[in-house]
Coordinates of C-alpha atoms in Angstrom, one line a residue:
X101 CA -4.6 35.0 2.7
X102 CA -4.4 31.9 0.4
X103 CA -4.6 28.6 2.3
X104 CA -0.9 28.0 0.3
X105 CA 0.5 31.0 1.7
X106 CA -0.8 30.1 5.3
X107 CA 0.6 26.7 5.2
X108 CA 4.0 28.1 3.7
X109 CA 4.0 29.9 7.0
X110 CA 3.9 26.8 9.1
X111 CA 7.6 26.1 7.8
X112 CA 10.6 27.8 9.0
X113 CA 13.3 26.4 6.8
X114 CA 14.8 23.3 5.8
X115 CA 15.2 20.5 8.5
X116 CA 18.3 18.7 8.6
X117 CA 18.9 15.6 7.1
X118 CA 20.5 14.9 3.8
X119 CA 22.8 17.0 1.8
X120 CA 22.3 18.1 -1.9
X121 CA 25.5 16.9 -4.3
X122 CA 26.6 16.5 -8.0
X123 CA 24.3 13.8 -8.2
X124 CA 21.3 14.7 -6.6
X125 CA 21.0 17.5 -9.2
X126 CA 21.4 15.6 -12.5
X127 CA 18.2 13.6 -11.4
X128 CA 19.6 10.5 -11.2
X129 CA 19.6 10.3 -7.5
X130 CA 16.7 11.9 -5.2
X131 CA 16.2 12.5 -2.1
X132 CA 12.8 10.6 -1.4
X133 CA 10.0 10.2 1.4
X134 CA 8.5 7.3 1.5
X135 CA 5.5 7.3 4.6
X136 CA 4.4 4.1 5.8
X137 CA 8.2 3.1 4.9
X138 CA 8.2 0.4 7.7
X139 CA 5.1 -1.9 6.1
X140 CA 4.9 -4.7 4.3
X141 CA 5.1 -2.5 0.6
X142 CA 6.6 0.1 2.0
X143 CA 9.9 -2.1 3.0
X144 CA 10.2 -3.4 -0.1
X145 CA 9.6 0.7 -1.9
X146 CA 12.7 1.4 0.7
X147 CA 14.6 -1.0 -0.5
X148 CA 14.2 -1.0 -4.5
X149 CA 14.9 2.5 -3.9
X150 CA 18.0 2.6 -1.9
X151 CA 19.8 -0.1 -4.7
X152 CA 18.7 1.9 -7.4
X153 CA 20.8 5.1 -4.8
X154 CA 18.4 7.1 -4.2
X155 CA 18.0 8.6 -0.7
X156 CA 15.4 7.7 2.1
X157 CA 13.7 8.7 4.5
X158 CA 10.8 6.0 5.8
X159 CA 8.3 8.3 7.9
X160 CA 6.7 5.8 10.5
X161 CA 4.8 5.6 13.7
X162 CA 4.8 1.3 13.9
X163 CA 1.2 1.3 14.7
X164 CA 1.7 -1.4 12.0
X165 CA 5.2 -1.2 10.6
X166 CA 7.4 -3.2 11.8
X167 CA 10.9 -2.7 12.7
X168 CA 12.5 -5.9 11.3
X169 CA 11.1 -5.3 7.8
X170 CA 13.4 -2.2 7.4
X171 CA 16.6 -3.8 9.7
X172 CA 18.2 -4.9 6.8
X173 CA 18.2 -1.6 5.1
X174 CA 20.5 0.3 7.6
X175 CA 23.1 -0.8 6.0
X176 CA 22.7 1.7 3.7
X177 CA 24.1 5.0 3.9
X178 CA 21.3 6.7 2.2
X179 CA 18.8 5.9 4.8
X180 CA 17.0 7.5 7.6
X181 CA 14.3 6.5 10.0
X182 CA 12.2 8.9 11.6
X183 CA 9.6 7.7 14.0
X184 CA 6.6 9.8 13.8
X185 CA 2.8 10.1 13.0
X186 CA 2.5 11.7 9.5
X187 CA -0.7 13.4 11.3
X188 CA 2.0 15.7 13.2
X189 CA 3.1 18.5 10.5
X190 CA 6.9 17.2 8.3
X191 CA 9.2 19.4 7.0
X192 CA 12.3 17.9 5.1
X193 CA 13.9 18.5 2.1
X194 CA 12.7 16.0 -1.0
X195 CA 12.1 15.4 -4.6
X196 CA 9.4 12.5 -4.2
X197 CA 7.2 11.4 -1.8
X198 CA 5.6 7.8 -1.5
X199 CA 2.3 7.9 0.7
X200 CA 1.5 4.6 2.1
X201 CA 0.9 5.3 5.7
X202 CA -3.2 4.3 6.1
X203 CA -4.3 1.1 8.3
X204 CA -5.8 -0.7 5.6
X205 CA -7.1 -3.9 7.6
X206 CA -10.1 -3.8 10.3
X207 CA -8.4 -4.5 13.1
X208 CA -6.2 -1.6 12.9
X209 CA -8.9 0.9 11.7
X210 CA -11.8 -0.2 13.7
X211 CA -9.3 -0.4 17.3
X212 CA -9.0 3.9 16.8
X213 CA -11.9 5.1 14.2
X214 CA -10.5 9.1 14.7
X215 CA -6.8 8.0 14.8
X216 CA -7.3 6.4 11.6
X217 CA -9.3 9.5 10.1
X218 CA -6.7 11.2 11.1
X219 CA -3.9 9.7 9.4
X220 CA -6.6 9.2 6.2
X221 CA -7.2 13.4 6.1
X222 CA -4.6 15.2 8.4
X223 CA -2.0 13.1 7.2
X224 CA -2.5 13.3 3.3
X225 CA -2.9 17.1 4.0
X226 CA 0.4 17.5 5.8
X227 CA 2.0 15.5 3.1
X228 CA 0.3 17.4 0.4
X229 CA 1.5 20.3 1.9
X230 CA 5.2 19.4 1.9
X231 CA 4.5 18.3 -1.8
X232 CA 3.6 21.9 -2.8
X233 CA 6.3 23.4 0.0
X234 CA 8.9 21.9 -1.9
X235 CA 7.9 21.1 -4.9
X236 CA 8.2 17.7 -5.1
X237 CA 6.1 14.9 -6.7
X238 CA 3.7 13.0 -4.6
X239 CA 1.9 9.5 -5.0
X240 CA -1.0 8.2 -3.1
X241 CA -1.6 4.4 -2.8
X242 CA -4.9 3.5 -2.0
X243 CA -6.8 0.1 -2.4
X244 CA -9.6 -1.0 -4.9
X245 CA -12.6 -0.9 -2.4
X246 CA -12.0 2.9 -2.5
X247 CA -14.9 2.7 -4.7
X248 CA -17.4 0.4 -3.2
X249 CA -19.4 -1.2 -5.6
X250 CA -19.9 -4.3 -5.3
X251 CA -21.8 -5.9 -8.5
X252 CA -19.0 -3.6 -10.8
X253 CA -16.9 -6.2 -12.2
X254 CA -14.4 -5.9 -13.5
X255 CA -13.8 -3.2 -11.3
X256 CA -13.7 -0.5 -14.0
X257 CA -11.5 2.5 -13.2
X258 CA -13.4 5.6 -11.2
X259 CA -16.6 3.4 -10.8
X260 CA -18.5 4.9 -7.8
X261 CA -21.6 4.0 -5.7
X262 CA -23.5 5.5 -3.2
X263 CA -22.6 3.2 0.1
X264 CA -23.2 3.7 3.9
X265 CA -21.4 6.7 5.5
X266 CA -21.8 5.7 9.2
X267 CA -20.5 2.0 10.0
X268 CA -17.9 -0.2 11.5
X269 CA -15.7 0.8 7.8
X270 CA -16.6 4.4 7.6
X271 CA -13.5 5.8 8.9
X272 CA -11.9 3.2 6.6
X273 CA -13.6 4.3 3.3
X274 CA -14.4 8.0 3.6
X275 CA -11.1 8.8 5.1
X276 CA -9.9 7.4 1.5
X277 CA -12.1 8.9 -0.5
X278 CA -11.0 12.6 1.3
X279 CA -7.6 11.4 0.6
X280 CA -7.9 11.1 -2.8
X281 CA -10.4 14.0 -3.0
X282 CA -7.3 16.2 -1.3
X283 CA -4.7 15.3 -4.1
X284 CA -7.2 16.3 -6.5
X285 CA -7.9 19.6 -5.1
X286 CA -4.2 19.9 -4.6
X287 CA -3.5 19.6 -8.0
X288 CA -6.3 21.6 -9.3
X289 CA -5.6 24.7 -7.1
X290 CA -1.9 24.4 -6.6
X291 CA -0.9 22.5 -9.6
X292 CA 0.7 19.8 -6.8
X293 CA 2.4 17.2 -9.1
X294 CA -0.2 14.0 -7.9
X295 CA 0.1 10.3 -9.0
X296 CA -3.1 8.4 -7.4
X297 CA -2.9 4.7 -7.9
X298 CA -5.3 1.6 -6.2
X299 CA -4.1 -1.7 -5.8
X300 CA -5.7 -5.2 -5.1
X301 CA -4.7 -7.9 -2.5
X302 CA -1.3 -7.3 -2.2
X303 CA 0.5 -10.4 -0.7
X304 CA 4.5 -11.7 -0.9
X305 CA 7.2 -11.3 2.0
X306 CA 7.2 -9.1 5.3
X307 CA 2.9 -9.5 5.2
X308 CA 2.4 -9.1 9.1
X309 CA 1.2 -12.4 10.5
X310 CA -1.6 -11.3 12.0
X311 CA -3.7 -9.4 9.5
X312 CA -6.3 -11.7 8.6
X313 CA -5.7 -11.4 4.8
X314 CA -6.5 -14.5 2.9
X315 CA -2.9 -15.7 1.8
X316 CA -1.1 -14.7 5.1
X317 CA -4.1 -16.7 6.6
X318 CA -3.8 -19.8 4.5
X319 CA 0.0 -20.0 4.8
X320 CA 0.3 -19.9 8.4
X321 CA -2.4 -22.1 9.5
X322 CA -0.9 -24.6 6.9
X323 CA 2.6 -24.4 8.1
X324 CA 1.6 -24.8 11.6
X325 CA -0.3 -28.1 10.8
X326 CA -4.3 -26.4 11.3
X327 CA -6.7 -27.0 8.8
X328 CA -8.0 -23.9 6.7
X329 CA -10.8 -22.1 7.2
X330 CA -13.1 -20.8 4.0
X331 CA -15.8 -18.5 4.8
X332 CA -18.4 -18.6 2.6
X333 CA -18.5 -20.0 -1.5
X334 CA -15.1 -21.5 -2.1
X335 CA -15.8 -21.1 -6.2
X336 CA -15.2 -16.9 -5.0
X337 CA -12.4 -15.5 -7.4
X338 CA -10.1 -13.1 -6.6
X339 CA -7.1 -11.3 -7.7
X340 CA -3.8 -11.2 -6.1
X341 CA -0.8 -8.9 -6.5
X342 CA 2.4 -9.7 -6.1
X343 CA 4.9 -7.2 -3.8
X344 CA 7.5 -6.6 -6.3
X345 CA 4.9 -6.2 -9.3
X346 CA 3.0 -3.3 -7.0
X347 CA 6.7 -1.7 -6.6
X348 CA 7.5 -1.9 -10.1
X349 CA 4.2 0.0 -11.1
X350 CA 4.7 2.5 -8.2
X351 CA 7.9 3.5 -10.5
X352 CA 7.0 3.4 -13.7
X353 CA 3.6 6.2 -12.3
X354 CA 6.1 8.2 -10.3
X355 CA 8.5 8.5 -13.4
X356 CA 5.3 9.3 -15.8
X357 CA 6.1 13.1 -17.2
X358 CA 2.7 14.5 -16.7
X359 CA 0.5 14.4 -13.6
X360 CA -1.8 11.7 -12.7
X361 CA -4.8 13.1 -10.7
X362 CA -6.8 10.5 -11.9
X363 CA -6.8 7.0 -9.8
X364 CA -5.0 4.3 -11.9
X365 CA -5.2 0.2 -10.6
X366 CA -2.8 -1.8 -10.1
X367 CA -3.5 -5.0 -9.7
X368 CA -3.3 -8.9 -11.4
X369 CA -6.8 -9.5 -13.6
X370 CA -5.9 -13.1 -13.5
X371 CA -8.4 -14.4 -11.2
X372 CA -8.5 -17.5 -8.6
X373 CA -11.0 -18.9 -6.9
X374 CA -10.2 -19.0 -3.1
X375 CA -10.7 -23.0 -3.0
X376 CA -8.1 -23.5 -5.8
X377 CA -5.6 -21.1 -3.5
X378 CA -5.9 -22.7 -0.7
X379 CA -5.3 -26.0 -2.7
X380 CA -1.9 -25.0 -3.5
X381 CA -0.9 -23.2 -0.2
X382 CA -1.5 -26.9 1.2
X383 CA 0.3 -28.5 -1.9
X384 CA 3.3 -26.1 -1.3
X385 CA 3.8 -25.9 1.8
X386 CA 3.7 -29.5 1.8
X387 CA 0.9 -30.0 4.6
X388 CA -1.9 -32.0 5.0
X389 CA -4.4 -28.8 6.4
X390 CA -8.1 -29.8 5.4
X391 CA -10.3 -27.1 3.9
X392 CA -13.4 -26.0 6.2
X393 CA -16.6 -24.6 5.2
X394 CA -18.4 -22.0 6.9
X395 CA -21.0 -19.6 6.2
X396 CA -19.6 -16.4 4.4
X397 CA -21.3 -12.9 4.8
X398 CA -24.4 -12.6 2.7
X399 CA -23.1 -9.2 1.0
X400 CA -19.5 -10.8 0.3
X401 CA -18.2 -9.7 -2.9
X402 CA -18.1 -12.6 -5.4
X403 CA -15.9 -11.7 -7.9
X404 CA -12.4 -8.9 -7.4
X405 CA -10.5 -8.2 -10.7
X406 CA -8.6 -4.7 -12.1
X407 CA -9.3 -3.1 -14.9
X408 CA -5.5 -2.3 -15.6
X409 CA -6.0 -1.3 -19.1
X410 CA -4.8 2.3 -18.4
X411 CA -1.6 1.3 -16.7
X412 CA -0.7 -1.4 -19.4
X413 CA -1.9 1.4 -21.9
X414 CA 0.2 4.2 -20.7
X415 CA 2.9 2.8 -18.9
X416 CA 3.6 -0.6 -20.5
X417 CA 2.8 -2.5 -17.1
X418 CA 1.5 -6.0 -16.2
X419 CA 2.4 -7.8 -13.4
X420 CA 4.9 -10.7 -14.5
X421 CA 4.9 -12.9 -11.1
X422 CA 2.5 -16.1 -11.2
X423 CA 0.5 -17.1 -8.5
X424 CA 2.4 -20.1 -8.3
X425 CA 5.8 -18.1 -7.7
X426 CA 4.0 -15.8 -5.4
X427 CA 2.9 -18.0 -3.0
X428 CA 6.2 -20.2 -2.9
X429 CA 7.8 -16.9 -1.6
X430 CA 5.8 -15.9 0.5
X431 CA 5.7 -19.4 2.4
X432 CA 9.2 -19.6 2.7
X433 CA 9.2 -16.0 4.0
X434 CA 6.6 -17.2 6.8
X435 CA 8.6 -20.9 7.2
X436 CA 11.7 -19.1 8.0
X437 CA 10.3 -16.4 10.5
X438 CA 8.3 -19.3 12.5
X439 CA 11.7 -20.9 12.9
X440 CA 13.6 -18.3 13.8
X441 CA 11.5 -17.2 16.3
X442 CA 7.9 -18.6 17.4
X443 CA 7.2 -15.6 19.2
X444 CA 7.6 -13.6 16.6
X445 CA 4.6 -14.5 14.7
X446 CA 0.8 -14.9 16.2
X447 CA -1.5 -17.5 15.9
X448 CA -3.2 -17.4 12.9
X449 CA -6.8 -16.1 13.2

């Protein structure tokens, strides 16, 4: 027996949850899945989604999603919840599915290594599977360091390098690599519609406060009056992509005619060095943090910028918000959830 046919055999029918009409079948309005709905990008995939009236359902366990990114969004009729590991098998009836569910950060790999894997391998395959089940289109959003290489810059697209299976990121970047490895094969033996897209330092509004990422960093120590920490050369450059810019290519992949089983970044190639972003977090937020210097890791990567030449080639996208912008939103994001509740956010690392 085909592996297709023994996974078709897992599923008993259509779950219950939203009903086909007039327009779901003129292809205006879908029925879409969106895993990982309750993170930082997923929130805001929900959302763009729902106004444009499309239907959704945001799979999540809240290992890292939180509840008040998606709050706002039950207003909306066209949304459901459903509070689950997407390494547990999913049935439900959909057009497109948005797979964003994978810890990206060390804390949240490294705390469960085989959880993690899990949700890297068991959970792309489960969501692969309802892909081909129902025939619906699937995209995968991994990051750039996919593909470690380290002296590749810029970061040209499908670059690989041998790197170091066993380690403290292993579940991290092989579980990826499978991931993507699995749409491929999906696509190849089942003729699974696949997008596969990468993205670089995503940042903006609903970041969780205590992932360590350099913005989120910088903008909460600074609004709480504590000086910022550098590690290592503060003349390091890197990219940073804006929320709503990610979203926007997210859409303009899914709605691409033809399948996509090769990786496509997504990212800004306008680089800054961290020194210079740390300057304006300071300037911004209107603080008077000082910048500390502190020995960086010997292997840290000196320079991080997309080669985006096939997304602006294919699917007319850039990313149109400035760094500037960027960070202005996302400290007033942080400003107002540190007033309204101080409990809400951690210390800054």
């Amino acid at each position: 027996m085909s592996y297709l046919r023994k996974f078709h055999a897992r599923y008993l029918g259509a779950s219950s949850g939203f009903k086909r009409n007039a327009l779901r079948e003129c292809d205006e309005h879908k029925i879409i899945l969106v895993a990982g709905g309750a993170g930082f990008l997923g929130s805001h995939l929900c959302e763009r989604l729902l106004q444009a009236g499309h239907q959704v359902y945001c799979v999540d366990n809240f290992s890292t999603g939180l509840e008040r990114n998606i709050a706002p969004l039950l207003r909306f009729d066209g949304f459901r919840v459903i509070a689950q590991d997407i390494a547990e098998p999913i049935d439900l009836d959909v057009d497109e599915i948005y797979h964003l569910a994978h810890p990206a950060l060390p804390p949240h790999y490294q705390a469960d290594p085989i959880q993690a894997m899990q949700t890297y391998v068991t959970g792309s395959l489960n969501l692969l599977e309802l892909a081909a089940h129902r025939g619906a289109r699937i995209l995968h959003v991994s990051v750039a360091d996919t593909h470690d290489d380290l002296q590749l810059h810029p970061r040209t697209e499908g670059g690989w390098s041998d790197s170091a299976f066993i380690g403290r990121r292993s579940s991290y970047q092989e579980g990826r690599r499978c991931a993507e490895e699995l749409f491929s094969d999906f696509h190849k033996l089942y003729d699974v519609d696949v997008r596969l897209v990468r993205i670089f330092n995503a940042y903006g509004p609903r970041m969780r406060a205590d992932e360590s990422r350099i913005v989120s960093n910088f903008v909460l120590n600074a609004l709480t009056g504590k000086d910022i920490t550098i590690y290592g050369d503060v003349s390091r450059t890197r990219s940073f992509s804006f929320a709503d810019d990610l979203i926007d290519g997210f859409f303009r992949i899914m709605a691409s005619p033809a399948s996509l089983p090769v990786p496509i970044d997504l990212g800004n190639p306008m680089e800054f060095s961290i020194g210079d972003v740390a300057e304006q977090v300071i300037e911004f937020a209107g603080a008077r943090s000082n910048l500390i210097l502190r020995p960086g890791a010997t292997n840290a990567l000196h320079q991080h910028r997309p080669d985006i030449s096939l997304a602006l080639q294919e699917f007319g996208w850039c990313p149109k918000m400035d760094l500037s912008g960027g960070l202005l939103q996302t400290i007033g994001y942080f400003d107002r959830l540190l007033t309204g509740s101080k409990q809400a956010v951690p210390e800054p690392a």
